[in-house]
Short mmCIF file of C-alpha atoms in Angstrom, two decimals:
data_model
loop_
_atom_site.label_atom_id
_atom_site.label_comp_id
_atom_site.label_asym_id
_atom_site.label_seq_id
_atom_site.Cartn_x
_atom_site.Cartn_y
_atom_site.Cartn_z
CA UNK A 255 -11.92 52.30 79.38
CA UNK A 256 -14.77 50.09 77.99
CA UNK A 257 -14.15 47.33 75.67
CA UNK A 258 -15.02 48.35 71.86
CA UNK A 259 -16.96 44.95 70.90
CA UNK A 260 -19.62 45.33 74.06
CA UNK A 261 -19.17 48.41 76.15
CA UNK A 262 -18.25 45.87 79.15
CA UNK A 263 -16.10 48.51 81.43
CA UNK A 264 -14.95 45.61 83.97
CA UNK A 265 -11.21 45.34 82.10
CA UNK A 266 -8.38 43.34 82.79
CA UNK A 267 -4.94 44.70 81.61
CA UNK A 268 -1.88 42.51 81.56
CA UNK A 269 1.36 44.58 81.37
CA UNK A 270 3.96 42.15 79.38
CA UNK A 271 7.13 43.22 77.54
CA UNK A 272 6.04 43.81 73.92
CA UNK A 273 2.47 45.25 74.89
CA UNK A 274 -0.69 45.19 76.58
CA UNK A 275 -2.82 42.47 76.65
CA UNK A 276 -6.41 43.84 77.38
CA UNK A 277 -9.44 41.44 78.32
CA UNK A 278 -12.89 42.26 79.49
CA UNK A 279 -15.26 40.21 81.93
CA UNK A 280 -17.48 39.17 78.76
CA UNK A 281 -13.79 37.13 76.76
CA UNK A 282 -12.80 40.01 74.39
CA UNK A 283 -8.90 40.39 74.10
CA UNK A 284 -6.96 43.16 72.17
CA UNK A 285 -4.00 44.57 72.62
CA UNK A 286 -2.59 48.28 73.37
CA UNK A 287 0.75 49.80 72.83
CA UNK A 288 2.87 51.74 75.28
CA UNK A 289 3.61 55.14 74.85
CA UNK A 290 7.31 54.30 73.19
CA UNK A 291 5.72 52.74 70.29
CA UNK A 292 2.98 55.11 69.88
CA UNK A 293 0.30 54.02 72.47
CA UNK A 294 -0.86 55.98 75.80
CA UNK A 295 0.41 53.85 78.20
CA UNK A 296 3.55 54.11 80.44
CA UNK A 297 5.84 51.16 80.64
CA UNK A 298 5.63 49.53 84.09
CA UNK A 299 9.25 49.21 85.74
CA UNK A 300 8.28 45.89 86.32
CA UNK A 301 6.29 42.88 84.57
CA UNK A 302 5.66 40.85 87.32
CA UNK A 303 2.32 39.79 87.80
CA UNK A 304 0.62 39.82 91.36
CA UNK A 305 -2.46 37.58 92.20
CA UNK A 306 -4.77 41.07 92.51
CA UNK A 307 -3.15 42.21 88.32
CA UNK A 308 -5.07 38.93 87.44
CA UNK A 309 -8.48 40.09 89.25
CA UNK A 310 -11.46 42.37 87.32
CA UNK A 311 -11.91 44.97 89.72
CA UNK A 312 -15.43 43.75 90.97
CA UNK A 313 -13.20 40.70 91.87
CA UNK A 314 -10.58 42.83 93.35
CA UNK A 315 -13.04 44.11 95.87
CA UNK A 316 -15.06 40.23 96.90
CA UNK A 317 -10.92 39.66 97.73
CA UNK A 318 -10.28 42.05 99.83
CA UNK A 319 -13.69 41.69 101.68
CA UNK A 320 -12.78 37.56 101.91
CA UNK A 321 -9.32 38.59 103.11
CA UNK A 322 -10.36 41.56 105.54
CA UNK A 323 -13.28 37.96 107.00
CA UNK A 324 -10.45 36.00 107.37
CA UNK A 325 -8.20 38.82 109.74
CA UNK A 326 -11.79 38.90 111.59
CA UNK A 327 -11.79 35.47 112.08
CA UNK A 328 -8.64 33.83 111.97
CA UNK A 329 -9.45 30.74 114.07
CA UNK A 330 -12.66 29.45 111.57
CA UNK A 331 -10.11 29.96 108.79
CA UNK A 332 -7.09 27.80 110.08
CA UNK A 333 -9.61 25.02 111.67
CA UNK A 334 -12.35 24.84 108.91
CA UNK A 335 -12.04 22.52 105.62
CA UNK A 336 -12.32 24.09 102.24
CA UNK A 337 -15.93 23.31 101.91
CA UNK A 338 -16.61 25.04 105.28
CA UNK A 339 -15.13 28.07 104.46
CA UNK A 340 -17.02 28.49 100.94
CA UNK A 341 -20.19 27.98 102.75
CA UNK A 342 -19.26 30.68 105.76
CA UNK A 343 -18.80 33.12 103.00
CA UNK A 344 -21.56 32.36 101.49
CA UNK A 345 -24.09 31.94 103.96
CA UNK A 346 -22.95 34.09 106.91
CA UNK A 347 -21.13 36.87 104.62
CA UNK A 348 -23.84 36.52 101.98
CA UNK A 349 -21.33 36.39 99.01
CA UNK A 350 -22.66 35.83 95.80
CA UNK A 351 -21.79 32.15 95.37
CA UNK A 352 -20.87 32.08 91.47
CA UNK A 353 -18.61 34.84 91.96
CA UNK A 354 -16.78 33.05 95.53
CA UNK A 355 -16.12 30.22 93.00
CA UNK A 356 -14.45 32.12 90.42
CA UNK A 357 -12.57 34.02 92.90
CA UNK A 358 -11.17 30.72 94.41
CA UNK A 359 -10.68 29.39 90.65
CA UNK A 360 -8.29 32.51 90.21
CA UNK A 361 -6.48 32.04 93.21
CA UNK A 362 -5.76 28.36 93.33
CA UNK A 363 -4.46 28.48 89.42
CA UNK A 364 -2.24 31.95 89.99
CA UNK A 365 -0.78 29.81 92.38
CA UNK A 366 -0.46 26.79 90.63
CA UNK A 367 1.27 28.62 87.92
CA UNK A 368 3.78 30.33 90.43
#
């Protein structure tokens, strides 16, 4: 699937009741229909959305590489501060830095909201 405005392929598809809200990395939105009102898509059997259905799938993968350092090192994650953390991941993992921050963004405001 690309979006039709840039060709941007990263997309972000929110399943909700009356359709699907589609969004790609660059901010364009549209919407597509499920297959009982003439679209392609199957309805899911639930709308519930999980942290990783609000995650691009480049960030999908920096989140399971930041949660697969933190089973490696458990201790540095329960007794660091947030600061120390960002810069482990940044400095020791080499994560892009930008992209830690947006991750984190994500994460603390899906769980603000639930």
């Amino acid at each position: 699937m690309k979006c039709s405005e840039c060709n941007e392929t990263e997309i972000l598809k929110i399943h909700r009741p009356e359709n699907i809200k589609c969004i790609c990395k660059n901010g364009h939105i549209w919407y597509e229909e499920y297959d009982d009102n003439g679209g392609k898509n199957i309805r899911p059997e639930s709308y519930e959305l999980k942290l990783e259905d609000t995650l691009f799938p480049s960030e999908k993968v920096l989140y399971y590489k930041v949660l697969d350092e933190i089973q490696k090192n458990q201790s540095l994650f329960t007794s660091s501060n947030a600061e120390e953390i960002t810069s482990y991941l940044i400095d020791k993992c080499k994560f892009d830095k930008e992209e830690i921050y947006k991750l984190f963004k994500k994460i603390i405001n899906y769980y603000s909201r639930h």
